[in-house]
Short mmCIF file of C-alpha atoms in Angstrom, two decimals:
data_model
loop_
_atom_site.label_atom_id
_atom_site.label_comp_id
_atom_site.label_asym_id
_atom_site.label_seq_id
_atom_site.Cartn_x
_atom_site.Cartn_y
_atom_site.Cartn_z
CA UNK L 218 0.00 -0.04 0.17
CA UNK L 219 2.68 2.64 0.86
CA UNK L 220 3.74 2.96 -2.75
CA UNK L 221 0.34 4.77 -3.52
CA UNK L 222 -0.41 5.93 -0.46
CA UNK L 223 -1.13 9.60 -0.59
CA UNK L 224 -0.11 11.54 2.46
CA UNK L 225 -0.79 15.23 3.70
CA UNK L 226 1.40 16.63 6.45
CA UNK L 227 0.00 19.91 8.20
CA UNK L 228 3.14 20.67 10.30
CA UNK L 229 6.91 20.72 9.82
CA UNK L 230 7.67 17.91 12.33
CA UNK L 231 5.38 15.47 10.54
CA UNK L 232 6.63 16.07 7.15
CA UNK L 233 10.30 15.35 8.90
CA UNK L 234 9.14 12.05 10.38
CA UNK L 235 7.64 11.19 7.10
CA UNK L 236 11.05 11.54 5.40
CA UNK L 237 12.68 9.40 8.22
CA UNK L 238 10.34 6.68 6.89
CA UNK L 239 11.38 7.18 3.47
CA UNK L 240 8.04 8.45 2.27
CA UNK L 241 8.42 11.79 1.14
CA UNK L 242 7.72 11.07 -2.24
CA UNK L 243 4.09 9.86 -1.04
CA UNK L 244 3.28 13.54 0.06
CA UNK L 245 0.85 15.18 -2.02
CA UNK L 246 0.67 18.61 0.17
CA UNK L 247 2.14 20.19 3.07
CA UNK L 248 1.54 23.30 5.28
CA UNK L 249 3.53 26.57 4.55
CA UNK L 250 6.24 25.99 7.27
CA UNK L 251 7.62 22.65 6.23
CA UNK L 252 10.79 23.14 4.87
CA UNK L 253 12.86 20.00 5.45
CA UNK L 254 14.04 18.42 2.98
CA UNK L 255 13.72 21.45 1.19
CA UNK L 256 14.44 20.11 -2.33
CA UNK L 257 11.85 17.39 -2.12
CA UNK L 258 9.20 19.78 -1.01
CA UNK L 259 9.61 22.82 -3.45
CA UNK L 260 7.09 21.44 -5.82
CA UNK L 261 4.23 20.39 -3.54
CA UNK L 262 1.07 22.37 -3.11
CA UNK L 263 1.03 24.46 0.23
CA UNK L 264 -2.04 24.34 2.24
CA UNK L 265 -1.56 27.53 4.34
CA UNK L 266 -0.15 28.19 7.54
CA UNK L 267 -0.71 25.37 10.15
CA UNK L 268 -3.48 26.95 12.10
CA UNK L 269 -5.14 28.08 8.99
CA UNK L 270 -5.11 25.09 6.75
CA UNK L 271 -7.39 25.15 3.77
CA UNK L 272 -9.60 22.33 4.24
CA UNK L 273 -11.03 22.26 1.17
CA UNK L 274 -8.17 22.03 -0.67
CA UNK L 275 -7.17 18.99 1.58
CA UNK L 276 -10.34 17.53 0.50
CA UNK L 277 -9.73 18.03 -2.99
CA UNK L 278 -6.42 16.22 -3.13
CA UNK L 279 -8.20 13.07 -1.78
CA UNK L 280 -5.32 12.00 0.82
CA UNK L 281 -5.39 8.54 2.01
CA UNK L 282 -3.80 10.01 5.44
CA UNK L 283 -3.58 13.48 6.90
CA UNK L 284 -1.12 13.96 9.71
CA UNK L 285 -1.60 16.76 12.27
CA UNK L 286 0.10 17.33 15.78
CA UNK L 287 -0.85 18.83 18.98
CA UNK L 288 2.78 20.01 19.37
CA UNK L 289 1.71 22.91 17.49
CA UNK L 290 -0.59 25.26 20.09
CA UNK L 291 -4.04 25.75 18.70
CA UNK L 292 -3.96 22.80 16.29
CA UNK L 293 -6.91 21.39 17.96
CA UNK L 294 -9.19 23.40 15.85
CA UNK L 295 -7.83 21.86 12.66
CA UNK L 296 -8.05 18.44 14.27
CA UNK L 297 -11.89 19.12 14.92
CA UNK L 298 -12.04 20.15 11.49
CA UNK L 299 -10.21 17.18 9.81
CA UNK L 300 -12.69 14.92 12.05
CA UNK L 301 -15.72 16.57 10.55
CA UNK L 302 -14.67 15.72 7.04
CA UNK L 303 -14.41 11.97 7.90
CA UNK L 304 -10.91 11.65 6.25
CA UNK L 305 -8.45 9.31 7.71
CA UNK L 306 -5.96 11.00 10.02
CA UNK L 307 -3.33 10.68 12.62
CA UNK L 308 -2.68 13.34 15.49
CA UNK L 309 0.60 13.11 17.32
CA UNK L 310 1.18 14.96 20.46
CA UNK L 311 5.05 14.29 21.32
CA UNK L 312 6.64 15.93 24.60
CA UNK L 313 9.53 13.78 25.04
CA UNK L 314 12.02 11.62 22.93
CA UNK L 315 10.31 8.30 23.73
CA UNK L 316 6.96 10.14 22.30
CA UNK L 317 9.07 10.69 19.31
CA UNK L 318 10.18 7.21 19.04
CA UNK L 319 6.47 6.00 19.50
CA UNK L 320 5.12 8.62 16.82
CA UNK L 321 7.69 7.25 14.28
CA UNK L 322 6.13 3.60 15.05
CA UNK L 323 2.46 4.82 14.84
CA UNK L 324 2.99 6.42 11.60
CA UNK L 325 4.71 3.50 10.10
CA UNK L 326 1.59 1.27 11.34
CA UNK L 327 -0.96 3.99 9.76
CA UNK L 328 0.86 2.96 6.30
CA UNK L 329 -0.14 -0.98 6.85
CA UNK L 330 3.27 -1.62 5.08
CA UNK L 331 5.34 -4.33 6.89
CA UNK L 332 8.22 -2.93 5.10
CA UNK L 333 7.86 0.71 6.30
CA UNK L 334 7.37 -0.83 9.70
CA UNK L 335 10.66 -2.46 9.56
CA UNK L 336 12.13 0.84 8.51
CA UNK L 337 10.77 2.65 11.54
CA UNK L 338 12.16 -0.08 13.62
CA UNK L 339 15.79 0.28 12.44
CA UNK L 340 15.19 4.55 12.25
CA UNK L 341 14.38 4.27 16.14
CA UNK L 342 16.97 2.08 16.95
CA UNK L 343 19.48 4.30 15.33
CA UNK L 344 18.35 7.46 17.16
CA UNK L 345 18.56 5.74 20.41
CA UNK L 346 21.79 4.72 19.83
CA UNK L 347 22.74 8.09 18.81
CA UNK L 348 21.22 9.53 22.11
CA UNK L 349 22.86 6.75 24.37
CA UNK L 350 26.09 7.57 22.86
CA UNK L 351 25.73 11.28 24.20
CA UNK L 352 24.19 10.48 27.36
CA UNK L 353 27.00 8.01 28.38
CA UNK L 354 29.66 10.60 27.41
CA UNK L 355 28.10 13.39 29.35
CA UNK L 356 27.00 11.43 32.42
CA UNK L 357 30.43 9.59 32.67
CA UNK L 358 32.65 12.47 32.10
CA UNK L 359 30.99 15.98 32.99
CA UNK L 360 31.17 16.64 36.63
CA UNK L 361 28.24 18.19 38.64
CA UNK L 362 30.19 21.19 39.21
CA UNK L 363 30.70 21.73 35.37
CA UNK L 364 27.10 21.22 34.35
CA UNK L 365 26.07 24.60 32.63
CA UNK L 366 22.80 26.17 33.21
CA UNK L 367 20.85 26.92 30.00
CA UNK L 368 18.23 29.65 29.14
CA UNK L 369 16.42 28.63 26.09
CA UNK L 370 14.40 31.60 24.53
CA UNK L 371 11.35 30.39 22.27
CA UNK L 372 10.05 33.98 22.21
CA UNK L 373 11.39 37.28 23.23
CA UNK L 374 8.55 39.71 24.26
CA UNK L 375 6.89 38.22 26.06
CA UNK L 376 9.61 35.37 27.10
CA UNK L 377 8.30 32.10 26.57
CA UNK L 378 10.76 29.10 27.61
CA UNK L 379 10.62 25.53 27.89
CA UNK L 380 9.74 24.25 31.43
CA UNK L 381 10.00 20.43 32.96
CA UNK L 382 7.55 18.81 30.80
CA UNK L 383 9.20 19.47 27.42
CA UNK L 384 11.99 17.76 25.12
CA UNK L 385 14.52 20.54 25.33
CA UNK L 386 14.46 19.96 29.12
CA UNK L 387 15.31 16.42 28.22
CA UNK L 388 17.90 17.03 25.69
CA UNK L 389 19.68 19.42 28.02
CA UNK L 390 20.14 16.92 30.44
CA UNK L 391 21.41 14.30 28.12
CA UNK L 392 23.89 16.86 26.75
CA UNK L 393 25.06 17.51 30.08
CA UNK L 394 23.61 20.65 31.10
CA UNK L 395 20.33 21.76 32.82
CA UNK L 396 17.35 23.97 31.63
CA UNK L 397 17.23 26.97 34.05
CA UNK L 398 13.44 26.23 34.21
CA UNK L 399 13.42 22.57 34.64
CA UNK L 400 12.08 23.03 38.13
CA UNK L 401 8.67 24.83 36.47
CA UNK L 402 5.93 22.47 35.98
CA UNK L 403 4.20 22.08 32.74
CA UNK L 404 5.80 22.54 29.24
CA UNK L 405 6.61 26.43 29.44
CA UNK L 406 7.48 29.36 31.22
CA UNK L 407 5.93 32.81 30.48
CA UNK L 408 8.07 35.50 31.84
CA UNK L 409 6.56 39.16 31.20
CA UNK L 410 8.76 41.34 33.23
CA UNK L 411 12.10 39.31 32.71
CA UNK L 412 12.43 38.71 36.46
CA UNK L 413 12.60 34.87 36.01
CA UNK L 414 15.28 35.21 33.07
CA UNK L 415 17.40 37.97 34.99
CA UNK L 416 17.58 35.67 37.92
CA UNK L 417 18.20 32.40 36.26
CA UNK L 418 22.04 32.41 36.17
CA UNK L 419 22.32 31.14 32.81
CA UNK L 420 25.47 30.03 31.52
CA UNK L 421 24.31 29.68 28.03
CA UNK L 422 21.62 31.74 26.37
CA UNK L 423 20.12 29.70 23.55
CA UNK L 424 17.83 31.71 21.16
CA UNK L 425 15.53 29.41 18.85
CA UNK L 426 12.79 31.78 18.01
CA UNK L 427 9.87 29.59 17.07
CA UNK L 428 9.17 30.28 13.22
CA UNK L 429 11.72 33.05 12.64
CA UNK L 430 14.53 31.95 10.37
CA UNK L 431 18.02 32.09 12.35
CA UNK L 432 19.57 34.86 10.26
CA UNK L 433 16.59 37.06 11.08
CA UNK L 434 16.78 37.03 14.93
CA UNK L 435 18.03 40.59 15.74
CA UNK L 436 20.94 40.48 17.96
CA UNK L 437 20.32 43.94 18.97
CA UNK L 438 17.08 43.65 20.17
CA UNK L 439 17.87 40.32 21.98
CA UNK L 440 20.23 42.69 24.48
CA UNK L 441 18.27 45.85 24.44
CA UNK L 442 16.37 44.22 27.44
CA UNK L 443 18.41 45.15 30.80
CA UNK L 444 17.78 41.88 32.45
CA UNK L 445 19.65 40.05 29.89
CA UNK L 446 22.88 41.84 31.05
CA UNK L 447 22.80 40.13 34.40
CA UNK L 448 23.18 36.61 32.81
CA UNK L 449 26.72 35.06 33.14
CA UNK L 450 25.97 33.88 29.48
CA UNK L 451 25.91 37.54 28.57
CA UNK L 452 28.86 38.72 30.44
CA UNK L 453 31.19 35.60 29.28
CA UNK L 454 30.06 35.72 25.63
CA UNK L 455 28.09 32.57 25.60
CA UNK L 456 24.85 33.48 23.52
CA UNK L 457 23.91 31.75 20.56
CA UNK L 458 21.31 31.77 17.83
CA UNK L 459 20.63 28.35 16.85
CA UNK L 460 18.25 26.72 14.05
CA UNK L 461 15.00 26.34 15.33
CA UNK L 462 14.32 23.57 12.92
CA UNK L 463 16.75 21.31 15.19
CA UNK L 464 15.26 22.37 18.44
CA UNK L 465 11.54 23.48 18.11
CA UNK L 466 10.16 20.42 16.18
CA UNK L 467 9.54 17.01 17.70
CA UNK L 468 11.01 14.99 14.74
CA UNK L 469 14.22 12.96 14.29
CA UNK L 470 16.00 16.00 13.42
CA UNK L 471 15.94 16.96 17.54
CA UNK L 472 18.81 14.29 17.86
CA UNK L 473 20.83 16.61 15.31
CA UNK L 474 19.99 19.17 17.80
CA UNK L 475 21.16 17.19 20.78
CA UNK L 476 24.57 16.35 19.07
CA UNK L 477 25.08 20.09 18.38
CA UNK L 478 24.10 20.95 21.92
CA UNK L 479 26.47 18.53 23.45
CA UNK L 480 29.29 19.76 21.15
CA UNK L 481 28.54 23.74 22.10
CA UNK L 482 28.18 22.82 25.88
CA UNK L 483 31.46 20.53 26.18
CA UNK L 484 33.63 21.13 23.08
CA UNK L 485 36.75 19.34 24.34
CA UNK L 486 34.90 16.43 25.23
CA UNK L 487 32.80 16.21 22.12
CA UNK L 488 35.85 16.69 19.69
CA UNK L 489 37.73 13.91 21.40
CA UNK L 490 34.66 11.63 20.31
CA UNK L 491 34.40 12.96 16.85
CA UNK L 492 31.56 15.35 17.23
CA UNK L 493 32.10 18.87 15.37
CA UNK L 494 29.84 21.71 15.14
CA UNK L 495 30.48 21.34 11.33
CA UNK L 496 28.18 18.20 11.48
CA UNK L 497 25.19 20.30 12.03
CA UNK L 498 23.24 23.22 11.11
CA UNK L 499 25.18 26.57 11.35
CA UNK L 500 25.25 28.41 14.53
CA UNK L 501 25.19 32.19 14.85
CA UNK L 502 27.53 33.50 17.81
CA UNK L 503 28.91 33.55 20.20
CA UNK L 504 27.76 37.02 21.19
CA UNK L 505 27.75 38.54 24.33
CA UNK L 506 28.96 41.96 26.38
CA UNK L 507 32.56 42.09 24.55
CA UNK L 508 31.88 40.79 21.01
CA UNK L 509 28.48 42.20 20.28
CA UNK L 510 29.55 45.09 18.12
CA UNK L 511 32.09 43.48 15.88
CA UNK L 512 29.92 40.54 15.27
CA UNK L 513 26.77 42.26 14.73
CA UNK L 514 27.49 43.63 11.06
CA UNK L 515 28.62 40.25 9.77
CA UNK L 516 25.69 38.31 11.38
CA UNK L 517 22.75 39.65 9.47
CA UNK L 518 20.98 40.54 12.88
CA UNK L 519 20.58 44.29 13.59
#
């Protein structure tokens, strides 16, 4: 069935999971934000932003399977509209690496293809091996006193940052760091005054603004907030702008993000074991108190 299966993906993470299963050629349309793998998606119809999907167009394309995800806030309305159409659909709701592994298996089972199911088993096995490698390296080598505190910034005004129940908190720990807000319940923290961020004692400030291309994140505006100047990350020039595609989407690419994060936090240890920043998406930075002005003209962020 998989060779003729017509699939529609309504968010980037699901599009990427489909690619992991080798089913990108089965996609007949995607949402406006899906951008990986770019060359294979460039000629596909676009159905609108993930929260404003053109449902009439979805029905016209007669998909065998439509994929949605509650990892996108507000997607519940789209799911309700899908349900009303009577089309076959799958809704994912990942919050952890284990959830992502399960989602890969869930999607494979939805294809009714034994070969795709076997592919999924191998994909999950490979991802787990990569995660375990980083976990063992950081766990066996990084001393507790050397574990850096990480401030992840999803959005700057008001600040949104991941909390305890989030994959970024999980990969921070695996990579040998700790999310500054890991002791806050729920999936995210909202800080309207900057008081929480200013008091976070973050050793690293990692900007992954959701939906904003890396080159468009404005460094000058990041540092225009006085409370940022209190952070050790700012004072010691450990501010980086990362690709949100590796950190804000619950797909297999999150493991690429984990390996990049490990290399960023513990470069000497990572280098000893063959990890390099060149293996992953580009990084903007470092920035901070001493190097903002000289880097700003070259970074694209103004």
